[in-house]
Amino acid sequence: MDPDVVRRAPLFKALDDEAAAALQSQMTLSRMERGDVLFHEGDRGDTLYVIAEGKVKLGRTSADGRENLVAILGPGEMFGELSLFDPGPRTMTATAVAETQLLGLGNDSLTGLLTGRPEVAKTLLAALAQRLRRTNAHLADLVFTDVPGRVAKALIDLSERFGRSVEGGVMVAHDLTQEELAQLVGASRETVNKALADFQSRGWLRLEARAVLLQDVERLKKRAK
């Protein structure tokens, strides 16, 4: 586990090294394999989590069993903080999509931290505001952007967070199945696969197993607009 990665989380941004180390010592380390569920939609929420390694997907399930993937989170990102400000049930299900290590902090410990360090509350509220902005942008895309545009935008977002430069482009190891990628875009798997096949035929990308090599990022960015 890389301490520098953990320090990127909003929870730690307002803390100096000594305070951050003290806080981390209060957190509980959890390890998960791909497919493991951390909590389900409707469960009682009383813990905030920081991803140290791996990836977690947050999703919701409709009454008829259809699944919607709301977000993919990776190292240095945080989730579950809503339970501090609204002690209701979990609004989403959290599932590991790769081998993952998490640091968890209970609400009692977090409340004590915020009482003594109000600047941490400010960073948490800023993180919630940024998430709300992303949610609003995603809703707008569902209304105003066609499926190929949403696919291109999702790939660019994943590349900016999980991509690494390699010979020939940017390799994005997103760890998602085709169905999960379709859920993230908000379209059927068939429609998303058609868009990906079109991008591949144009030489913009090359599909790999649970990964994609972006060969023409600029073209994808233009298609995402």
PDB file of C-alpha atoms in Angstrom:
ATOM      1  CA  MET A   1       0.000   0.000   0.000  1.00  0.00           C
ATOM      2  CA  ASP A   2       1.432   3.350  -1.100  1.00  0.00           C
ATOM      3  CA  PRO A   3       0.986   6.070   1.580  1.00  0.00           C
ATOM      4  CA  ASP A   4       1.259   8.786  -1.079  1.00  0.00           C
ATOM      5  CA  VAL A   5      -1.764   7.323  -2.882  1.00  0.00           C
ATOM      6  CA  VAL A   6      -3.822   7.328   0.322  1.00  0.00           C
ATOM      7  CA  ARG A   7      -2.818  10.945   1.001  1.00  0.00           C
ATOM      8  CA  ARG A   8      -4.500  11.990  -2.266  1.00  0.00           C
ATOM      9  CA  ALA A   9      -7.928  11.312  -0.756  1.00  0.00           C
ATOM     10  CA  PRO A  10      -9.924  14.432   0.236  1.00  0.00           C
ATOM     11  CA  LEU A  11     -10.014  13.167   3.819  1.00  0.00           C
ATOM     12  CA  PHE A  12      -6.256  13.773   4.145  1.00  0.00           C
ATOM     13  CA  LYS A  13      -5.779  16.921   2.070  1.00  0.00           C
ATOM     14  CA  ALA A  14      -6.152  19.346   4.977  1.00  0.00           C
ATOM     15  CA  LEU A  15      -3.863  17.364   7.300  1.00  0.00           C
ATOM     16  CA  ASP A  16      -0.111  17.584   7.847  1.00  0.00           C
ATOM     17  CA  ASP A  17       2.007  14.413   7.772  1.00  0.00           C
ATOM     18  CA  GLU A  18       1.768  13.793  11.508  1.00  0.00           C
ATOM     19  CA  ALA A  19      -2.004  14.215  11.649  1.00  0.00           C
ATOM     20  CA  ALA A  20      -2.455  12.088   8.528  1.00  0.00           C
ATOM     21  CA  ALA A  21      -0.389   9.271  10.026  1.00  0.00           C
ATOM     22  CA  ALA A  22      -2.401   9.445  13.262  1.00  0.00           C
ATOM     23  CA  LEU A  23      -5.663   9.283  11.320  1.00  0.00           C
ATOM     24  CA  GLN A  24      -4.504   6.367   9.190  1.00  0.00           C
ATOM     25  CA  SER A  25      -3.635   4.434  12.358  1.00  0.00           C
ATOM     26  CA  GLN A  26      -7.329   4.641  13.346  1.00  0.00           C
ATOM     27  CA  MET A  27      -8.507   3.200  10.026  1.00  0.00           C
ATOM     28  CA  THR A  28      -9.258  -0.457   9.350  1.00  0.00           C
ATOM     29  CA  LEU A  29      -7.647  -2.201   6.376  1.00  0.00           C
ATOM     30  CA  SER A  30      -9.862  -4.481   4.275  1.00  0.00           C
ATOM     31  CA  ARG A  31      -8.864  -6.685   1.334  1.00  0.00           C
ATOM     32  CA  MET A  32     -11.276  -7.697  -1.420  1.00  0.00           C
ATOM     33  CA  GLU A  33     -11.177  -9.899  -4.520  1.00  0.00           C
ATOM     34  CA  ARG A  34     -12.943  -9.119  -7.783  1.00  0.00           C
ATOM     35  CA  GLY A  35     -16.678  -9.613  -7.303  1.00  0.00           C
ATOM     36  CA  ASP A  36     -16.645  -9.180  -3.533  1.00  0.00           C
ATOM     37  CA  VAL A  37     -19.412  -6.871  -2.283  1.00  0.00           C
ATOM     38  CA  LEU A  38     -18.447  -4.382   0.425  1.00  0.00           C
ATOM     39  CA  PHE A  39     -22.019  -3.237   1.085  1.00  0.00           C
ATOM     40  CA  HIS A  40     -25.402  -3.419  -0.618  1.00  0.00           C
ATOM     41  CA  GLU A  41     -27.865  -0.704  -1.503  1.00  0.00           C
ATOM     42  CA  GLY A  42     -30.138  -0.305   1.522  1.00  0.00           C
ATOM     43  CA  ASP A  43     -27.540  -1.414   4.093  1.00  0.00           C
ATOM     44  CA  ARG A  44     -26.899   0.793   7.107  1.00  0.00           C
ATOM     45  CA  GLY A  45     -24.076   3.207   6.374  1.00  0.00           C
ATOM     46  CA  ASP A  46     -21.602   4.055   9.125  1.00  0.00           C
ATOM     47  CA  THR A  47     -18.157   3.974   7.479  1.00  0.00           C
ATOM     48  CA  LEU A  48     -16.193   6.072   5.010  1.00  0.00           C
ATOM     49  CA  TYR A  49     -13.720   4.250   2.729  1.00  0.00           C
ATOM     50  CA  VAL A  50     -10.511   5.278   0.959  1.00  0.00           C
ATOM     51  CA  ILE A  51      -9.191   3.060  -1.852  1.00  0.00           C
ATOM     52  CA  ALA A  52      -5.509   2.257  -1.342  1.00  0.00           C
ATOM     53  CA  GLU A  53      -5.204  -0.209  -4.235  1.00  0.00           C
ATOM     54  CA  GLY A  54      -7.549  -1.617  -6.877  1.00  0.00           C
ATOM     55  CA  LYS A  55     -10.937  -0.449  -8.110  1.00  0.00           C
ATOM     56  CA  VAL A  56     -14.509  -0.371  -6.801  1.00  0.00           C
ATOM     57  CA  LYS A  57     -17.718   0.064  -8.771  1.00  0.00           C
ATOM     58  CA  LEU A  58     -20.763   1.804  -7.322  1.00  0.00           C
ATOM     59  CA  GLY A  59     -24.095   0.775  -8.788  1.00  0.00           C
ATOM     60  CA  ARG A  60     -27.824   0.592  -8.309  1.00  0.00           C
ATOM     61  CA  THR A  61     -30.383  -2.076  -9.196  1.00  0.00           C
ATOM     62  CA  SER A  62     -33.903  -1.331 -10.436  1.00  0.00           C
ATOM     63  CA  ALA A  63     -37.018  -3.145  -9.235  1.00  0.00           C
ATOM     64  CA  ASP A  64     -36.961  -5.368 -12.342  1.00  0.00           C
ATOM     65  CA  GLY A  65     -33.333  -6.372 -11.785  1.00  0.00           C
ATOM     66  CA  ARG A  66     -31.579  -4.086 -14.254  1.00  0.00           C
ATOM     67  CA  GLU A  67     -28.252  -2.674 -13.069  1.00  0.00           C
ATOM     68  CA  ASN A  68     -26.862   0.830 -13.517  1.00  0.00           C
ATOM     69  CA  LEU A  69     -23.186   1.486 -12.895  1.00  0.00           C
ATOM     70  CA  VAL A  70     -22.855   4.948 -11.381  1.00  0.00           C
ATOM     71  CA  ALA A  71     -19.081   5.224 -10.947  1.00  0.00           C
ATOM     72  CA  ILE A  72     -15.746   3.441 -11.080  1.00  0.00           C
ATOM     73  CA  LEU A  73     -13.363   4.547  -8.327  1.00  0.00           C
ATOM     74  CA  GLY A  74      -9.649   3.865  -8.009  1.00  0.00           C
ATOM     75  CA  PRO A  75      -6.631   4.480  -5.766  1.00  0.00           C
ATOM     76  CA  GLY A  76      -6.776   7.699  -3.753  1.00  0.00           C
ATOM     77  CA  GLU A  77     -10.541   8.068  -4.202  1.00  0.00           C
ATOM     78  CA  MET A  78     -13.084   8.014  -1.404  1.00  0.00           C
ATOM     79  CA  PHE A  79     -16.683   6.878  -1.009  1.00  0.00           C
ATOM     80  CA  GLY A  80     -19.258   6.333   1.727  1.00  0.00           C
ATOM     81  CA  GLU A  81     -18.879   9.821   3.178  1.00  0.00           C
ATOM     82  CA  LEU A  82     -22.557  10.573   2.573  1.00  0.00           C
ATOM     83  CA  SER A  83     -23.385   8.465   5.634  1.00  0.00           C
ATOM     84  CA  LEU A  84     -21.727  11.089   7.842  1.00  0.00           C
ATOM     85  CA  PHE A  85     -24.030  13.894   6.680  1.00  0.00           C
ATOM     86  CA  ASP A  86     -27.112  11.724   6.073  1.00  0.00           C
ATOM     87  CA  PRO A  87     -27.309   8.648   8.344  1.00  0.00           C
ATOM     88  CA  GLY A  88     -29.795   6.859   6.104  1.00  0.00           C
ATOM     89  CA  PRO A  89     -29.280   3.548   4.278  1.00  0.00           C
ATOM     90  CA  ARG A  90     -26.655   3.129   1.556  1.00  0.00           C
ATOM     91  CA  THR A  91     -27.867   4.474  -1.782  1.00  0.00           C
ATOM     92  CA  MET A  92     -25.635   2.197  -3.881  1.00  0.00           C
ATOM     93  CA  THR A  93     -23.907  -1.182  -3.856  1.00  0.00           C
ATOM     94  CA  ALA A  94     -20.085  -1.193  -3.714  1.00  0.00           C
ATOM     95  CA  THR A  95     -18.326  -4.091  -5.477  1.00  0.00           C
ATOM     96  CA  ALA A  96     -14.625  -4.709  -6.142  1.00  0.00           C
ATOM     97  CA  VAL A  97     -13.745  -5.071  -9.836  1.00  0.00           C
ATOM     98  CA  ALA A  98     -10.110  -5.988  -9.112  1.00  0.00           C
ATOM     99  CA  GLU A  99      -7.983  -7.033  -6.143  1.00  0.00           C
ATOM    100  CA  THR A 100      -8.569  -4.111  -3.799  1.00  0.00           C
ATOM    101  CA  GLN A 101      -7.354  -2.738  -0.487  1.00  0.00           C
ATOM    102  CA  LEU A 102      -9.531  -0.280   1.420  1.00  0.00           C
ATOM    103  CA  LEU A 103      -9.055   1.844   4.518  1.00  0.00           C
ATOM    104  CA  GLY A 104     -12.262   2.348   6.493  1.00  0.00           C
ATOM    105  CA  LEU A 105     -13.071   5.001   9.095  1.00  0.00           C
ATOM    106  CA  GLY A 106     -16.183   4.720  11.270  1.00  0.00           C
ATOM    107  CA  ASN A 107     -18.515   7.680  11.658  1.00  0.00           C
ATOM    108  CA  ASP A 108     -17.727   8.059  15.377  1.00  0.00           C
ATOM    109  CA  SER A 109     -14.008   8.521  14.645  1.00  0.00           C
ATOM    110  CA  LEU A 110     -14.787  10.771  11.702  1.00  0.00           C
ATOM    111  CA  THR A 111     -17.112  12.968  13.753  1.00  0.00           C
ATOM    112  CA  GLY A 112     -14.364  13.417  16.345  1.00  0.00           C
ATOM    113  CA  LEU A 113     -11.915  14.395  13.606  1.00  0.00           C
ATOM    114  CA  LEU A 114     -14.270  16.984  12.136  1.00  0.00           C
ATOM    115  CA  THR A 115     -14.979  18.489  15.558  1.00  0.00           C
ATOM    116  CA  GLY A 116     -11.294  19.138  16.134  1.00  0.00           C
ATOM    117  CA  ARG A 117     -10.412  20.000  12.517  1.00  0.00           C
ATOM    118  CA  PRO A 118     -13.242  21.833  10.738  1.00  0.00           C
ATOM    119  CA  GLU A 119     -10.996  22.328   7.690  1.00  0.00           C
ATOM    120  CA  VAL A 120     -11.387  18.596   6.981  1.00  0.00           C
ATOM    121  CA  ALA A 121     -15.166  19.049   6.807  1.00  0.00           C
ATOM    122  CA  LYS A 122     -14.623  21.706   4.157  1.00  0.00           C
ATOM    123  CA  THR A 123     -12.598  19.327   1.974  1.00  0.00           C
ATOM    124  CA  LEU A 124     -15.237  16.599   2.380  1.00  0.00           C
ATOM    125  CA  LEU A 125     -18.025  18.980   1.380  1.00  0.00           C
ATOM    126  CA  ALA A 126     -15.960  20.073  -1.637  1.00  0.00           C
ATOM    127  CA  ALA A 127     -15.594  16.411  -2.644  1.00  0.00           C
ATOM    128  CA  LEU A 128     -19.368  15.915  -2.356  1.00  0.00           C
ATOM    129  CA  ALA A 129     -19.953  19.020  -4.479  1.00  0.00           C
ATOM    130  CA  GLN A 130     -17.596  17.715  -7.179  1.00  0.00           C
ATOM    131  CA  ARG A 131     -19.421  14.385  -7.203  1.00  0.00           C
ATOM    132  CA  LEU A 132     -22.741  16.193  -7.595  1.00  0.00           C
ATOM    133  CA  ARG A 133     -21.327  18.148 -10.541  1.00  0.00           C
ATOM    134  CA  ARG A 134     -20.231  14.893 -12.196  1.00  0.00           C
ATOM    135  CA  THR A 135     -23.669  13.393 -11.601  1.00  0.00           C
ATOM    136  CA  ASN A 136     -25.352  16.409 -13.200  1.00  0.00           C
ATOM    137  CA  ALA A 137     -22.995  16.193 -16.181  1.00  0.00           C
ATOM    138  CA  HIS A 138     -23.733  12.477 -16.552  1.00  0.00           C
ATOM    139  CA  LEU A 139     -27.489  13.108 -16.522  1.00  0.00           C
ATOM    140  CA  ALA A 140     -27.062  15.779 -19.192  1.00  0.00           C
ATOM    141  CA  ASP A 141     -25.044  13.358 -21.335  1.00  0.00           C
ATOM    142  CA  LEU A 142     -27.828  10.767 -21.109  1.00  0.00           C
ATOM    143  CA  VAL A 143     -30.243  13.324 -22.542  1.00  0.00           C
ATOM    144  CA  PHE A 144     -28.126  15.261 -25.037  1.00  0.00           C
ATOM    145  CA  THR A 145     -25.264  12.963 -26.138  1.00  0.00           C
ATOM    146  CA  ASP A 146     -25.580   9.905 -28.397  1.00  0.00           C
ATOM    147  CA  VAL A 147     -24.209   6.535 -27.332  1.00  0.00           C
ATOM    148  CA  PRO A 148     -20.934   6.719 -29.336  1.00  0.00           C
ATOM    149  CA  GLY A 149     -20.278  10.129 -27.776  1.00  0.00           C
ATOM    150  CA  ARG A 150     -20.912   8.755 -24.286  1.00  0.00           C
ATOM    151  CA  VAL A 151     -18.630   5.791 -24.979  1.00  0.00           C
ATOM    152  CA  ALA A 152     -15.845   8.132 -26.117  1.00  0.00           C
ATOM    153  CA  LYS A 153     -16.330  10.330 -23.057  1.00  0.00           C
ATOM    154  CA  ALA A 154     -16.239   7.324 -20.694  1.00  0.00           C
ATOM    155  CA  LEU A 155     -13.018   6.073 -22.286  1.00  0.00           C
ATOM    156  CA  ILE A 156     -11.368   9.482 -21.961  1.00  0.00           C
ATOM    157  CA  ASP A 157     -12.414   9.727 -18.305  1.00  0.00           C
ATOM    158  CA  LEU A 158     -11.081   6.227 -17.580  1.00  0.00           C
ATOM    159  CA  SER A 159      -7.819   7.022 -19.388  1.00  0.00           C
ATOM    160  CA  GLU A 160      -7.255  10.178 -17.349  1.00  0.00           C
ATOM    161  CA  ARG A 161      -7.605   8.232 -14.106  1.00  0.00           C
ATOM    162  CA  PHE A 162      -6.270   4.763 -14.913  1.00  0.00           C
ATOM    163  CA  GLY A 163      -4.303   5.129 -18.157  1.00  0.00           C
ATOM    164  CA  ARG A 164      -0.560   4.857 -18.652  1.00  0.00           C
ATOM    165  CA  SER A 165       1.467   5.886 -21.663  1.00  0.00           C
ATOM    166  CA  VAL A 166       2.834   2.998 -23.733  1.00  0.00           C
ATOM    167  CA  GLU A 167       4.238   2.612 -27.213  1.00  0.00           C
ATOM    168  CA  GLY A 168       1.375   3.317 -29.589  1.00  0.00           C
ATOM    169  CA  GLY A 169      -0.933   5.182 -27.247  1.00  0.00           C
ATOM    170  CA  VAL A 170      -2.474   5.090 -23.778  1.00  0.00           C
ATOM    171  CA  MET A 171      -3.235   1.720 -22.175  1.00  0.00           C
ATOM    172  CA  VAL A 172      -6.335   1.818 -19.984  1.00  0.00           C
ATOM    173  CA  ALA A 173      -6.709  -1.225 -17.717  1.00  0.00           C
ATOM    174  CA  HIS A 174     -10.280  -0.507 -16.614  1.00  0.00           C
ATOM    175  CA  ASP A 175     -10.982  -4.081 -15.353  1.00  0.00           C
ATOM    176  CA  LEU A 176     -14.579  -3.898 -16.613  1.00  0.00           C
ATOM    177  CA  THR A 177     -16.511  -6.503 -18.554  1.00  0.00           C
ATOM    178  CA  GLN A 178     -18.379  -5.434 -21.690  1.00  0.00           C
ATOM    179  CA  GLU A 179     -21.617  -5.491 -19.708  1.00  0.00           C
ATOM    180  CA  GLU A 180     -20.164  -3.285 -16.955  1.00  0.00           C
ATOM    181  CA  LEU A 181     -18.835  -0.802 -19.502  1.00  0.00           C
ATOM    182  CA  ALA A 182     -22.305  -0.654 -21.074  1.00  0.00           C
ATOM    183  CA  GLN A 183     -23.841  -0.036 -17.632  1.00  0.00           C
ATOM    184  CA  LEU A 184     -21.380   2.804 -17.053  1.00  0.00           C
ATOM    185  CA  VAL A 185     -22.358   4.404 -20.376  1.00  0.00           C
ATOM    186  CA  GLY A 186     -26.069   3.823 -19.782  1.00  0.00           C
ATOM    187  CA  ALA A 187     -26.794   1.826 -22.943  1.00  0.00           C
ATOM    188  CA  SER A 188     -27.186  -1.773 -24.107  1.00  0.00           C
ATOM    189  CA  ARG A 189     -24.094  -3.927 -24.496  1.00  0.00           C
ATOM    190  CA  GLU A 190     -24.851  -4.409 -28.188  1.00  0.00           C
ATOM    191  CA  THR A 191     -24.985  -0.655 -28.851  1.00  0.00           C
ATOM    192  CA  VAL A 192     -21.788   0.018 -26.907  1.00  0.00           C
ATOM    193  CA  ASN A 193     -19.970  -2.849 -28.648  1.00  0.00           C
ATOM    194  CA  LYS A 194     -21.035  -1.418 -32.009  1.00  0.00           C
ATOM    195  CA  ALA A 195     -19.564   1.972 -31.068  1.00  0.00           C
ATOM    196  CA  LEU A 196     -16.317   0.355 -29.871  1.00  0.00           C
ATOM    197  CA  ALA A 197     -16.037  -1.697 -33.068  1.00  0.00           C
ATOM    198  CA  ASP A 198     -16.532   1.482 -35.127  1.00  0.00           C
ATOM    199  CA  PHE A 199     -13.798   3.304 -33.155  1.00  0.00           C
ATOM    200  CA  GLN A 200     -11.473   0.328 -33.630  1.00  0.00           C
ATOM    201  CA  SER A 201     -12.092   0.226 -37.393  1.00  0.00           C
ATOM    202  CA  ARG A 202     -11.147   3.916 -37.569  1.00  0.00           C
ATOM    203  CA  GLY A 203      -7.862   3.211 -35.790  1.00  0.00           C
ATOM    204  CA  TRP A 204      -8.791   5.217 -32.702  1.00  0.00           C
ATOM    205  CA  LEU A 205      -8.358   2.309 -30.271  1.00  0.00           C
ATOM    206  CA  ARG A 206      -7.604  -1.388 -29.891  1.00  0.00           C
ATOM    207  CA  LEU A 207      -9.668  -3.567 -27.606  1.00  0.00           C
ATOM    208  CA  GLU A 208      -7.945  -5.804 -25.052  1.00  0.00           C
ATOM    209  CA  ALA A 209      -9.229  -8.124 -22.306  1.00  0.00           C
ATOM    210  CA  ARG A 210     -10.777  -5.754 -19.725  1.00  0.00           C
ATOM    211  CA  ALA A 211      -8.595  -3.006 -21.137  1.00  0.00           C
ATOM    212  CA  VAL A 212      -8.326  -0.759 -24.172  1.00  0.00           C
ATOM    213  CA  LEU A 213      -5.402   0.865 -25.956  1.00  0.00           C
ATOM    214  CA  LEU A 214      -6.342   4.406 -26.985  1.00  0.00           C
ATOM    215  CA  GLN A 215      -4.422   5.100 -30.182  1.00  0.00           C
ATOM    216  CA  ASP A 216      -5.951   8.461 -31.112  1.00  0.00           C
ATOM    217  CA  VAL A 217      -6.964  10.307 -27.950  1.00  0.00           C
ATOM    218  CA  GLU A 218      -7.624  13.596 -29.751  1.00  0.00           C
ATOM    219  CA  ARG A 219     -10.165  12.027 -32.110  1.00  0.00           C
ATOM    220  CA  LEU A 220     -11.936  10.418 -29.156  1.00  0.00           C
ATOM    221  CA  LYS A 221     -12.014  13.736 -27.315  1.00  0.00           C
ATOM    222  CA  LYS A 222     -13.625  15.406 -30.337  1.00  0.00           C
ATOM    223  CA  ARG A 223     -16.188  12.590 -30.584  1.00  0.00           C
ATOM    224  CA  ALA A 224     -16.984  12.966 -26.882  1.00  0.00           C
ATOM    225  CA  LYS A 225     -18.085  16.596 -27.334  1.00  0.00           C
TER     226      LYS A 225
END
